[in-house]
Short mmCIF file of C-alpha atoms in Angstrom, two decimals:
data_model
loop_
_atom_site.label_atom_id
_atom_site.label_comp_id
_atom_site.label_asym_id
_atom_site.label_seq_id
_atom_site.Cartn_x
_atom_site.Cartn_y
_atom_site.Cartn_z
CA UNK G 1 69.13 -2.67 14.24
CA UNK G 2 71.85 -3.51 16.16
CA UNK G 3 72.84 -6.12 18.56
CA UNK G 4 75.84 -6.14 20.63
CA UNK G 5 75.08 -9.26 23.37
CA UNK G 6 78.68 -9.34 25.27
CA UNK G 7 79.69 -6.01 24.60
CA UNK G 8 80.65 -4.04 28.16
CA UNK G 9 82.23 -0.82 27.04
CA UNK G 10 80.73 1.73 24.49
CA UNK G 11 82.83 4.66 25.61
CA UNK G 12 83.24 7.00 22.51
CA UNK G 13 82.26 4.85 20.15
CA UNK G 14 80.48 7.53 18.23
CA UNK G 15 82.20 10.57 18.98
CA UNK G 16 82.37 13.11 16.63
CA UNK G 17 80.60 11.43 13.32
CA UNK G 18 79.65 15.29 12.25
CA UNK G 19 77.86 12.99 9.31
CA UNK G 20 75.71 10.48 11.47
CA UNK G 21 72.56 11.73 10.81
CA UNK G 22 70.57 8.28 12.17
CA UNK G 23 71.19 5.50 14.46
CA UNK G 24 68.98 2.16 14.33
CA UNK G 25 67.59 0.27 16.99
CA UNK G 26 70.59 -0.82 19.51
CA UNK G 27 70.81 -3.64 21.89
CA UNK G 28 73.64 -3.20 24.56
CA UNK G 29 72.05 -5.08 27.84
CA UNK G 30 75.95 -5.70 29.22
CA UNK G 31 76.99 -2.11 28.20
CA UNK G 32 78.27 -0.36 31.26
CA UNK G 33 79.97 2.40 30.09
CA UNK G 34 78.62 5.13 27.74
CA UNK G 35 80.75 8.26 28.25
CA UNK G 36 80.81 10.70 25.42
CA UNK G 37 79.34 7.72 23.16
CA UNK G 38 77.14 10.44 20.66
CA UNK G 39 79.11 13.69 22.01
CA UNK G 40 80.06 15.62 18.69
CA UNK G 41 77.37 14.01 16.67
CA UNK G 42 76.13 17.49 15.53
CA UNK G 43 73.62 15.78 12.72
CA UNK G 44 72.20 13.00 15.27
CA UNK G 45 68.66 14.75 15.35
CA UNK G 46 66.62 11.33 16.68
CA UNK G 47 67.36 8.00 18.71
CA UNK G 48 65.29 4.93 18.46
CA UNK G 49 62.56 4.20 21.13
CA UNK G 50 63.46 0.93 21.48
CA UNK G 51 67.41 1.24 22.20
CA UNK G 52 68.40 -1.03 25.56
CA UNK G 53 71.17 0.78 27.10
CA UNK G 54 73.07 -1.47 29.75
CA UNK G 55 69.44 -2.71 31.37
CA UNK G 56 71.24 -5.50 32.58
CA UNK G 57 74.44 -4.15 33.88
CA UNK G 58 74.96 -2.45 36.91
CA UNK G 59 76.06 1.61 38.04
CA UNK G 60 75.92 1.90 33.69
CA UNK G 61 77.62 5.72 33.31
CA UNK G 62 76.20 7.80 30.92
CA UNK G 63 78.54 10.84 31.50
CA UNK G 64 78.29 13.08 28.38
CA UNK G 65 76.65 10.13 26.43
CA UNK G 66 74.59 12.49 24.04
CA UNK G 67 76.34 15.65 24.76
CA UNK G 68 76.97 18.45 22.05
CA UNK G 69 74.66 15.95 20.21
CA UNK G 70 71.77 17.31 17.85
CA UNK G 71 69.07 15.36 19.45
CA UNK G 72 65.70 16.98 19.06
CA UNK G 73 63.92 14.45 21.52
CA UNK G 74 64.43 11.98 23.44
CA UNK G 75 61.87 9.24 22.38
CA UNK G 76 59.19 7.59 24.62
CA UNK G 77 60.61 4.12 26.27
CA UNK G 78 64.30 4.91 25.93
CA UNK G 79 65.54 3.13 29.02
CA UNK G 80 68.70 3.33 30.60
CA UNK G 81 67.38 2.45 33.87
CA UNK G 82 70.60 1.26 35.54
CA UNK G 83 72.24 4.43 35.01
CA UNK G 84 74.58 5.53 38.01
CA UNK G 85 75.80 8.94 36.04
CA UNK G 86 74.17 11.25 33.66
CA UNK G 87 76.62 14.33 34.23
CA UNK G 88 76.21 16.60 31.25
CA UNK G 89 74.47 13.33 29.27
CA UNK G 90 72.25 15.83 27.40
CA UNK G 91 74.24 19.21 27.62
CA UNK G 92 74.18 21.87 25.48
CA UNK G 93 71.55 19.64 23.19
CA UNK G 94 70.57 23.00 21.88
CA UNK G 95 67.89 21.60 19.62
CA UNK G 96 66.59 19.29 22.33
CA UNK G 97 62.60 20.35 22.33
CA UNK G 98 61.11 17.45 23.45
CA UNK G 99 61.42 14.62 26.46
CA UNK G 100 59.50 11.36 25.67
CA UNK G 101 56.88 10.13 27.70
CA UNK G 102 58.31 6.68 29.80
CA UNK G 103 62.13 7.54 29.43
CA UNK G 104 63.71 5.67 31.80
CA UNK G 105 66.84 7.84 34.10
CA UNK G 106 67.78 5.40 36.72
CA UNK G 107 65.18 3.87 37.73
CA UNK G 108 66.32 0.71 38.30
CA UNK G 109 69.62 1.25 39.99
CA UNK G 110 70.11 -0.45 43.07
CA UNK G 111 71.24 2.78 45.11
CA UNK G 112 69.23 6.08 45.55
CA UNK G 113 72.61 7.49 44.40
CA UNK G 114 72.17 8.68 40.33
CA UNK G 115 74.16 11.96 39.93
CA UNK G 116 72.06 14.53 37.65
CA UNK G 117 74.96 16.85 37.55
CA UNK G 118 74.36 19.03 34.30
CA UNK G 119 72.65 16.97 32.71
CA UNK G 120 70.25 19.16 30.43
CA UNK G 121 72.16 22.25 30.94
CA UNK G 122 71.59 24.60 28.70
CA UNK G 123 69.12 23.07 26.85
CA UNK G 124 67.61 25.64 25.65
CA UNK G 125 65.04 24.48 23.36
CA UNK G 126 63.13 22.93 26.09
CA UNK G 127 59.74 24.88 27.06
CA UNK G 128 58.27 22.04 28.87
CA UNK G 129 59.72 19.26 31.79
CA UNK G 130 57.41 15.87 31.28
CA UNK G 131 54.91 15.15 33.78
CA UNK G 132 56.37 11.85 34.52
CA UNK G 133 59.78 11.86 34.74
CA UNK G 134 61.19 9.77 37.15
CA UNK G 135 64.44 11.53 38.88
CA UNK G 136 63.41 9.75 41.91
CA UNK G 137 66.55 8.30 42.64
CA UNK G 138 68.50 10.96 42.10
CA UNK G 139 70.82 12.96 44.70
CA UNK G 140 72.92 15.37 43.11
CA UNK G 141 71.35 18.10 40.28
CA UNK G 142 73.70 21.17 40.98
CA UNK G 143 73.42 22.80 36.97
CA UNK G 144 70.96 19.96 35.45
CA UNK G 145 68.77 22.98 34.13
CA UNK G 146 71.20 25.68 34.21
CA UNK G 147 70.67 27.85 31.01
CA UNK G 148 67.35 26.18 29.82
CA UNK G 149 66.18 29.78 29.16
CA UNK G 150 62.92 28.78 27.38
CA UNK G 151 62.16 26.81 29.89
CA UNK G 152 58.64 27.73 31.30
CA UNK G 153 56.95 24.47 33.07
CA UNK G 154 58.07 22.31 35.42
CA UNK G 155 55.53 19.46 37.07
CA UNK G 156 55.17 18.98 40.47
CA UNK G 157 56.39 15.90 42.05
CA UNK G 158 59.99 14.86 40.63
CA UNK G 159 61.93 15.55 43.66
CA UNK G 160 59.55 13.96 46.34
CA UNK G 161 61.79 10.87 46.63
CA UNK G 162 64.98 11.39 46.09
CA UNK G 163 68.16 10.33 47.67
CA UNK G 164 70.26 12.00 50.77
CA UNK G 165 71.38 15.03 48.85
CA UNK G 166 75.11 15.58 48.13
CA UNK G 167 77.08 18.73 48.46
CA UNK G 168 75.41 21.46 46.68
CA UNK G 169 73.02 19.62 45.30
CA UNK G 170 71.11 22.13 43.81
CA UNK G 171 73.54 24.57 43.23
CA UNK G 172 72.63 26.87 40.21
CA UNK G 173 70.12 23.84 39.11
CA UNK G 174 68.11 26.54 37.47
CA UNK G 175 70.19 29.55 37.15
CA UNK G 176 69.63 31.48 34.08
CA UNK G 177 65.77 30.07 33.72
CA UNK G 178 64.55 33.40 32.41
CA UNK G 179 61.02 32.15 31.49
CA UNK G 180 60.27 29.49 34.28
CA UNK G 181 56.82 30.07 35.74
CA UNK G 182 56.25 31.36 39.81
CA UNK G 183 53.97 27.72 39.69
CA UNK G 184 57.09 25.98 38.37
CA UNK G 185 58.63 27.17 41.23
CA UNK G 186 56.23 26.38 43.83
CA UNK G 187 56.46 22.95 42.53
CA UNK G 188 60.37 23.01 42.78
CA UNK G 189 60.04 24.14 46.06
CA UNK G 190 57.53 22.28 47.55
CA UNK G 191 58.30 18.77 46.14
CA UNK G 192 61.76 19.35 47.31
CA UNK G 193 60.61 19.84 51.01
CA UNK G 194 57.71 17.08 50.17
CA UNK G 195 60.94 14.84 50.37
CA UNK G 196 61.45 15.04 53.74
CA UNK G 197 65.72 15.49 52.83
CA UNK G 198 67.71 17.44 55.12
CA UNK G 199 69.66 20.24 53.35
CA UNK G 200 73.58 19.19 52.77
CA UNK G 201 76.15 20.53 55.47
CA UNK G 202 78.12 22.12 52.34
CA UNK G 203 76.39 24.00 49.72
CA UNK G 204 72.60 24.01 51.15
CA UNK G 205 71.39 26.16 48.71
CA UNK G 206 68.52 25.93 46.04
CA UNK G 207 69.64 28.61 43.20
CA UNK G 208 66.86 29.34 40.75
CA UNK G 209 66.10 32.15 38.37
CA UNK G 210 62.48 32.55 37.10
CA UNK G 211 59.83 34.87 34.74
CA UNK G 212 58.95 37.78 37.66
CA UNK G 213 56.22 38.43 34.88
CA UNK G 214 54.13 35.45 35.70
CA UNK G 215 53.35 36.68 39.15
CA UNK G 216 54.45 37.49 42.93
CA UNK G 217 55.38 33.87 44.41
CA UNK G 218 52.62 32.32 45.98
CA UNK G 219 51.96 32.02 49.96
CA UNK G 220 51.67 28.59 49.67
CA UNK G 221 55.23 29.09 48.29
CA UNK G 222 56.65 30.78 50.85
CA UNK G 223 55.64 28.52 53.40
CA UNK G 224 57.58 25.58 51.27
CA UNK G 225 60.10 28.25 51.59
CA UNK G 226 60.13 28.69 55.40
CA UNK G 227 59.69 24.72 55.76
CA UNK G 228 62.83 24.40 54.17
#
C-alpha cells in the first residue's frame, strides 16, 4: 500500500507504464488532481477497493484518470466522492466488464455540478449498468455511454436527481447502444423526466440508439416521452 498524506497533484503520474500490471492500496485524501493518472496503462487489469482518491479535497478532477487503461472492473467501495470531473475517466476501457457495487462518482461534492462527459464511452465490454450507481449529482453526460455496444441493461432511477442540465447534456449519451433493451430505455426516459429538470436552451436533445429486437417501446414510454 501506499500512502501519500500531503500530496495535492497526481496528474500523470502513471501514464503510459505499458508494464504496470498491479497497483496496491493508495491513500491520496489531499489529491485534487488526477488527469490522465492510469491513461496508457494497457496491462492495469484491477484497482484496489480500498484506494481513497482526494476524499478530503475539494472539485478533485478525474479527467481521463483511467482512460485507455485495461481495467476489467471497477471494484466495490472505490470512492472518489469529491470528484468535480470524470470526462472520459473510463474511456475506451475496452475490457471494462464490470462496475462494483458502492463506487463512489461524486457523491460528496458540494455542488450538483459533476460533469459525466464521456466518461465510459465506448466501453464496450459492459452488458450491465449497476443498480446503485449514484450519478445523482451529475449535470452534463453528452457521450458517457456512447459506443457501449454490448450494453443491454440499464436500472431505473440514476437520473432522478440530478443537477440543472448543461448544454447538450445528453447529446449522443447512448448513441451506438446496439443491444440496449426498450425497458432500458423506458428507464432512461422516465427517470430523466422523474427529475423534474427543464431541458437546456442549447442542445435539448436525448440521443439514444437501442436493440428494436427486444420490443415496440412501451406506452408507458411514450408518455415519459410526451412529458418531456
Amino acid at each position: 500500500s501506499m500512502s501519500f498524506p500531503n500530496a495535492t497533484t497526481f496528474d500523470y503520474a502513471w501514464n503510459g507504464s505499458p508494464s504496470l500490471t498491479s497497483f496496491g492500496t493508495i491513500q491520496a485524501p489531499l489529491g485534487a488532481n488526477f488527469t490522465s493518472a492510469w491513461q496508457n496503462c494497457a496491462a492495469l487489469t484491477s484497482f484496489p477497493a480500498g484506494a481513497k482518491l482526494g476524499t478530503s479535497a475539494e472539485n478533485v478532477n478525474f479527467t481521463n484518470a483511467f482512460r485507455d487503461s485495461g481495467l476489467t472492473e471497477l471494484p466495490a467501495g472505490l470512492d472518489m466522492s469529491q470528484g468535480s470531473t470524470f470526462q472520459s475517466a473510463f474511456n475506451s476501457c475496452h475490457s471494462l466488464a464490470t462496475i462494483g457495487s458502492g463506487v463512489l462518482f461524486g457523491t460528496a461534492n458540494a455542488t450538483a455540478a459533476v460533469d459525466f462527459t464521456s466518461v465510459f464511452r465506448t466501453c464496450d465490454a459492459l452488458v450491465t449498468i449497476p443498480a446503485n450507481l449514484n450519478l445523482s449529482k451529475g449535470n452534463d453526460f453528452q457521450n458517457a455511454f456512447r459506443g457501449c455496444n454490448k450494453l443491454v441493461t440499464f436500472p431505473a432511477g440514476i437520473f432522478d436527481a440530478i443537477g440543472t442540465p448543461e448544454p447538450n447534456c445528453f447529446t449522443n449519451c447512448w448513441t451506438a447502444c446496439n443491444k440496449l433493451s426498450g425497458a432500458s430505455v423506458f428507464n432512461i426516459l422516465s427517470s430523466i423526466d422523474t427529475s423534474g429538470q427543464s431541458a437546456p436552451s442549447t442542445g435539448p436533445q436525448i440521443t439514444i440508439t437501442y436493440d428494436v429486437a427486444t420490443g415496440a417501446l412501451s406506452a408507458a414510454t411514450n408518455t415519459a416521452i410526451d412529458s418531456l
